[in-house]
PDB file of C-alpha atoms in Angstrom:
ATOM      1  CA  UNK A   1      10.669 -20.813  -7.256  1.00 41.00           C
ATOM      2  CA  UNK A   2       9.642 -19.849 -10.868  1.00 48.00           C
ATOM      3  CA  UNK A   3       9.785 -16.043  -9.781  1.00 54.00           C
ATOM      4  CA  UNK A   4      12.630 -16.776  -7.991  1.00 55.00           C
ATOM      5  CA  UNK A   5      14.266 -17.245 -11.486  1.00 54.00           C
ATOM      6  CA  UNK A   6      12.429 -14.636 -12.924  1.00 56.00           C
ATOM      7  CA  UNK A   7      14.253 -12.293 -10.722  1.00 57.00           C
ATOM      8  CA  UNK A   8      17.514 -13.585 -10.813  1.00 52.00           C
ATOM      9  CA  UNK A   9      17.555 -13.289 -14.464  1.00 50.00           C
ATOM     10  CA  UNK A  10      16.505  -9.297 -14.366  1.00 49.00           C
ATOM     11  CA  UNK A  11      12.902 -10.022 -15.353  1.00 50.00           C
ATOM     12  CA  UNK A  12      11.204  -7.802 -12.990  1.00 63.00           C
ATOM     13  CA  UNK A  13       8.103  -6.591 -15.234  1.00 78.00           C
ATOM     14  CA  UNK A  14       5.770  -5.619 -12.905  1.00 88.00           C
ATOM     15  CA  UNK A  15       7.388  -6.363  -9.848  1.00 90.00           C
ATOM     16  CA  UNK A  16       9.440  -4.293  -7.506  1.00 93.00           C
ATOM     17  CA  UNK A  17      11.633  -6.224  -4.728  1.00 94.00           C
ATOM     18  CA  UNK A  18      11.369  -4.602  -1.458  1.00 96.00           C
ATOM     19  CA  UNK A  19      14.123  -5.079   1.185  1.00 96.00           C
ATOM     20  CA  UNK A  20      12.167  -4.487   4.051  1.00 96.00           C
ATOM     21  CA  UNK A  21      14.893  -4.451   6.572  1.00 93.00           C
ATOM     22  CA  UNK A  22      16.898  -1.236   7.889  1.00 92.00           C
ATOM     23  CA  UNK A  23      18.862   0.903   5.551  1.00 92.00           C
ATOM     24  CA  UNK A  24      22.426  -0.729   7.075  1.00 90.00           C
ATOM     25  CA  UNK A  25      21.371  -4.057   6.103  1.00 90.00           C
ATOM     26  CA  UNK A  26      20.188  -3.133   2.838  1.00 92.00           C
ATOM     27  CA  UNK A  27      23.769  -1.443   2.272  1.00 92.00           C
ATOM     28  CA  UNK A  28      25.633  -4.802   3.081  1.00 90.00           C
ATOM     29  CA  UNK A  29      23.787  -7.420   1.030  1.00 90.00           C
ATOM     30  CA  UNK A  30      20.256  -6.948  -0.772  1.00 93.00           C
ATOM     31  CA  UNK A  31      19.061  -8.808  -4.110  1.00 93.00           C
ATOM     32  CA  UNK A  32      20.246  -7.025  -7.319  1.00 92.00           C
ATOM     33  CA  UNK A  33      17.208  -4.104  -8.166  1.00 91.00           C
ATOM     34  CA  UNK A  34      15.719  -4.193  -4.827  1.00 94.00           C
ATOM     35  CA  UNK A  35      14.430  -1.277  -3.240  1.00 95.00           C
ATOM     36  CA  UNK A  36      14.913  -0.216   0.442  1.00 96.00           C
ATOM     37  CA  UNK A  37      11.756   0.399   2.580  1.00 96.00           C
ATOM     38  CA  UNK A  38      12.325  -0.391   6.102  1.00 96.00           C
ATOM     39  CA  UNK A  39       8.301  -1.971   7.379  1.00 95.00           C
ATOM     40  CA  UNK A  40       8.497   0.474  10.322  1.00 94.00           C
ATOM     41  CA  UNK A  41       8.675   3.402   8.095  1.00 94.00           C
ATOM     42  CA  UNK A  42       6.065   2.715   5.727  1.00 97.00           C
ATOM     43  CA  UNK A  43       3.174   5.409   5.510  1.00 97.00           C
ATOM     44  CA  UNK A  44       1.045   7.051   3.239  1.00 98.00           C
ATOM     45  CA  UNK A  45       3.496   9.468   2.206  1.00 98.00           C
ATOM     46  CA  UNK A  46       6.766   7.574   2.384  1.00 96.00           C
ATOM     47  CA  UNK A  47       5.084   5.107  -0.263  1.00 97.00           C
ATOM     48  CA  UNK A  48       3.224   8.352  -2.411  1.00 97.00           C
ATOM     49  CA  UNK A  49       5.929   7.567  -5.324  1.00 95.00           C
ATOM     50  CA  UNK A  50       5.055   3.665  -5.717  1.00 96.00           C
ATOM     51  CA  UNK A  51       2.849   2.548  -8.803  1.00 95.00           C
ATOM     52  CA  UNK A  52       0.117   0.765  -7.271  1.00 96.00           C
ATOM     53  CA  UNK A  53      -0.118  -1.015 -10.758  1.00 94.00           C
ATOM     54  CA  UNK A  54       2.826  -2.999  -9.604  1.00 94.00           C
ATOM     55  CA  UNK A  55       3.426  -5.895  -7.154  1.00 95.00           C
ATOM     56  CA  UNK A  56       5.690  -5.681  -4.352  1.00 95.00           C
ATOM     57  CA  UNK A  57       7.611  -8.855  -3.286  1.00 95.00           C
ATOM     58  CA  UNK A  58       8.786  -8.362   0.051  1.00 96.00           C
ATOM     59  CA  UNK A  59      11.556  -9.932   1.426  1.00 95.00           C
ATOM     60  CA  UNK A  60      13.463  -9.639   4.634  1.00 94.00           C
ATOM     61  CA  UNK A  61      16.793 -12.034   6.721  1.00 91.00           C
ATOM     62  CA  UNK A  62      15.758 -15.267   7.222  1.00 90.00           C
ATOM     63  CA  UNK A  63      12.064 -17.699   7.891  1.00 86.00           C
ATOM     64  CA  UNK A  64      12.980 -16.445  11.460  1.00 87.00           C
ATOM     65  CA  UNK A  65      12.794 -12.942  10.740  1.00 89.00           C
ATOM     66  CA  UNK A  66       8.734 -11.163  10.482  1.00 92.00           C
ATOM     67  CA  UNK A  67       9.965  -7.915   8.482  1.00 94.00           C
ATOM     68  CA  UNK A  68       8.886  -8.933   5.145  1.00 95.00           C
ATOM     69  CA  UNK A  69       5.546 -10.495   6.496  1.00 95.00           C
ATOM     70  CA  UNK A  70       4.888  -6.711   7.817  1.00 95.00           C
ATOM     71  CA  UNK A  71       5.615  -5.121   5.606  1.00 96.00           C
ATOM     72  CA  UNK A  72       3.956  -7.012   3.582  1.00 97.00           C
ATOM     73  CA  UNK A  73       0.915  -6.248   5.455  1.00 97.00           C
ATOM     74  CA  UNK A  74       1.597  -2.631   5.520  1.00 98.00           C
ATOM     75  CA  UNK A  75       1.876  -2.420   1.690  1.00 98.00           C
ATOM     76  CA  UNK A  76      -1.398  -4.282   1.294  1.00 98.00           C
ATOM     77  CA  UNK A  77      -3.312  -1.788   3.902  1.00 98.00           C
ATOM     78  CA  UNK A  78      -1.850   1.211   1.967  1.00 98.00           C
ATOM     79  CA  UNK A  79      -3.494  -0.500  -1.338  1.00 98.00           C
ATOM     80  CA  UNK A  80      -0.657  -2.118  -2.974  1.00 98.00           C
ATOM     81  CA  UNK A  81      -0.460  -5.614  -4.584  1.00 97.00           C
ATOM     82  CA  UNK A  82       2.203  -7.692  -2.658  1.00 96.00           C
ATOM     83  CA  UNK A  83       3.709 -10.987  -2.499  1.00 94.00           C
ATOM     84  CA  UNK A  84       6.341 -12.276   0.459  1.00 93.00           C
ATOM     85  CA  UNK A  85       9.677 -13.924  -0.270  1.00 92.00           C
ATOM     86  CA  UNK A  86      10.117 -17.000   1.600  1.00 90.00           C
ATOM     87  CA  UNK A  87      13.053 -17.637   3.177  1.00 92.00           C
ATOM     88  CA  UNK A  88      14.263 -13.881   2.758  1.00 93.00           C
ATOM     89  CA  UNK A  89      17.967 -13.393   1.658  1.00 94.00           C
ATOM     90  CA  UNK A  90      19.661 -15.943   3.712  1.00 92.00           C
ATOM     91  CA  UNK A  91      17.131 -19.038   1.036  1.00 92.00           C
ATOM     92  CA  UNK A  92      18.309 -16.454  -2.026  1.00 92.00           C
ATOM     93  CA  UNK A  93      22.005 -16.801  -1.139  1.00 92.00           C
ATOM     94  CA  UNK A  94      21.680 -20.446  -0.210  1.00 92.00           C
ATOM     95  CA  UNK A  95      19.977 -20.980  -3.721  1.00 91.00           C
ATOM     96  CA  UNK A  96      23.056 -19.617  -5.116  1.00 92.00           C
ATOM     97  CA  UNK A  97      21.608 -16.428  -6.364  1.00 91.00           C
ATOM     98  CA  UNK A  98      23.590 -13.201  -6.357  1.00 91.00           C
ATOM     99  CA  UNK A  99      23.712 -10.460  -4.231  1.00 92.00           C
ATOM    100  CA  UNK A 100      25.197  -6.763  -4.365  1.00 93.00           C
ATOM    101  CA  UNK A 101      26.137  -4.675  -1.751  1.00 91.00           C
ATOM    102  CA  UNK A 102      29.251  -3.917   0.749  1.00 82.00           C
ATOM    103  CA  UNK A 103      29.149  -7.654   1.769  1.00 59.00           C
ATOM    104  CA  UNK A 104      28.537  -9.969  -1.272  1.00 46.00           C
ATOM    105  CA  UNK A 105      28.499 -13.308  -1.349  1.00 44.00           C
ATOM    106  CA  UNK A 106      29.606 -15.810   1.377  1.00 46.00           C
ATOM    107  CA  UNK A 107      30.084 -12.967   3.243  1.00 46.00           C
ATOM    108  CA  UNK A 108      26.420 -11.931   3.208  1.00 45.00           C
ATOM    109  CA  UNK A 109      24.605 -14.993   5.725  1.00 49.00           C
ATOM    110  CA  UNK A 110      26.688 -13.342   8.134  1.00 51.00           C
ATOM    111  CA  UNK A 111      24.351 -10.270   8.535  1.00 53.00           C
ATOM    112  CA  UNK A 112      22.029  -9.870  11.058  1.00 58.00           C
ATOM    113  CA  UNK A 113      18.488  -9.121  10.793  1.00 59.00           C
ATOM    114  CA  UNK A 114      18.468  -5.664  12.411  1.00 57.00           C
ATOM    115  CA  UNK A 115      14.480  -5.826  11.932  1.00 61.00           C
TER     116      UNK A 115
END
């Protein structure tokens, strides 16, 4: 949880948050910074631009939902330093941290995984 606060208060040193979920889900709700790469697109050259001196946290819907745990594994195949959000967006909204997006808020559990 101690990252968890981390990010919520804008300390991302050294970590990038990766939505891991399709670009329409990203574009209704995604944690504040977070980057959009979608597991199923993640190759050698769509990931040429990372800094593999950071960590990725990966996070995706719900416990339910597997996107974040691939591409998770992805990242860590392509040489990348990773970590997985529990829980995914659905445990950060529940923990009352914000969102930004299209849908904010209590709006946000309302969107489907999409994975």
């Amino acid at each position: 949880m101690e990252e968890l606060h981390d990010l919520d208060a804008g300390r991302t040193d050294g970590y990038v948050v990766v939505e891991t979920r399709a670009p329409e889900v990203f574009a209704q709700a995604r944690i504040p910074g977070a980057i959009n790469l979608p597991y199923r697109e993640m190759t050698p050259e769509s990931t040429a631009h990372l800094d593999k001196n950071l960590v990725y946290v990966c996070y995706c819907e719900s416990p339910q939902c597997n996107a974040a745990t691939k591409g998770a594994l992805k990242l860590a195949e392509l040489g990348f330093k990773v970590k997985r959000l529990s829980g995914g967006i659905t445990s950060w909204i529940a923990a009352g941290y914000p969102t930004e997006g299209d849908t904010e808020g209590d709006k946000a559990p309302g969107i489907r995984c999409a994975c």
